[in-house]
């Protein structure tokens, strides 16, 4: 049986190698056997300050990366969140059923609030930051997905989504919402920051040295990997606790080459860090160069790219609209 898989990516920055290895490459594998809905969360992107031009550019660039990485527009539905109005409509209904306390308790909200305060020296926190998880819950619940692939940093948001679904089911109509399940790919390693390998590699990282972007050229990759944190042992072994930097490099290598960590370890046994880094630079560049070429092709024909996104939105809307109508009926908004 085909499973419905739904995931979103916020259009706040440029996509990273972590996005590719942790998410996109997995979607490519999932797309043939399942029904995929992947959207670019441009409404989530405006919960933090972002320039108009950057937001629009990011949105198209991300779409082009997805297709260039092998997401097939003929089998997967890729769309832009703001093109399917049902997301915001359902999010309002969920908002009316969520509590201030539970939203304030979200660790991402607390982190982002801290960051906003530090950066702007202000105590004014945009409400969008607080209600971010209710929009995410709407994104998910509209589609009744079987699986929601997200990183572990999104687990709390997914738990809240379940809570909201159960709350509305109890209040209005059992089975109104399907309870979503998080999906973490097996055998996929968490790709970490190059300078602080205890943190995940994040596209919203302020320091570009922490991150390999999908758009990085050979020189940039070389510079970043050469400066990546290791340790002074010069022994290539996987040990996240004691050797987070080297372990991260091994994980990157293993993920790209489809090797197990043990295979990667034995390949590098008796080699030094300089050899490890040189190999990784080549491996990353060989992966990214052809993808970059394809991405440029997609970007150079914007009209066709937009058409693909609109087709995706149309397919998504069929499902989202019927769910929203059901919800509106169940709560009495649909009065006719
Ligand atoms: N918040 C998610 C992230 O930062 C992106 C996202 C938004 C999402 N809506 C979603 C992921 C719905 C899965 C399902 O990674």
CSV table of C-alpha atoms and ligand atoms in Angstrom, one decimal, residues 6-10 39 41 44 132 136 139-140 148 150 154, ligand 1:
chain,number,residue,atom,x,y,z
A,6,UNK,CA,4.4,14.9,3.9
A,7,UNK,CA,7.2,17.2,4.8
A,8,UNK,CA,8.1,20.9,4.7
A,9,UNK,CA,11.2,23.0,4.4
A,10,UNK,CA,11.3,26.6,5.6
A,39,UNK,CA,6.2,22.0,0.4
A,41,UNK,CA,7.2,26.8,4.0
A,44,UNK,CA,6.9,29.9,8.4
A,132,UNK,CA,4.5,28.8,14.4
A,136,UNK,CA,2.9,23.5,11.2
A,139,UNK,CA,0.3,21.8,7.3
A,140,UNK,CA,0.3,18.2,8.6
A,148,UNK,CA,6.0,12.9,8.5
A,150,UNK,CA,11.3,15.6,10.2
A,154,UNK,CA,10.8,19.1,15.3
B,1,LIG,N1,9.2,23.5,10.9
B,1,LIG,C1,9.8,22.6,10.0
B,1,LIG,C2,11.3,22.7,10.1
B,1,LIG,O1,11.8,23.8,10.4
B,1,LIG,C3,9.4,22.8,8.6
B,1,LIG,C4,7.9,22.5,8.5
B,1,LIG,C5,6.9,23.4,8.4
B,1,LIG,C6,7.3,21.2,8.4
B,1,LIG,N2,5.7,22.8,8.3
B,1,LIG,C7,5.9,21.4,8.3
B,1,LIG,C8,7.9,19.9,8.4
B,1,LIG,C9,5.1,20.3,8.3
B,1,LIG,C10,7.0,18.9,8.3
B,1,LIG,C11,5.6,19.1,8.3
B,1,LIG,O2,12.0,21.8,9.7
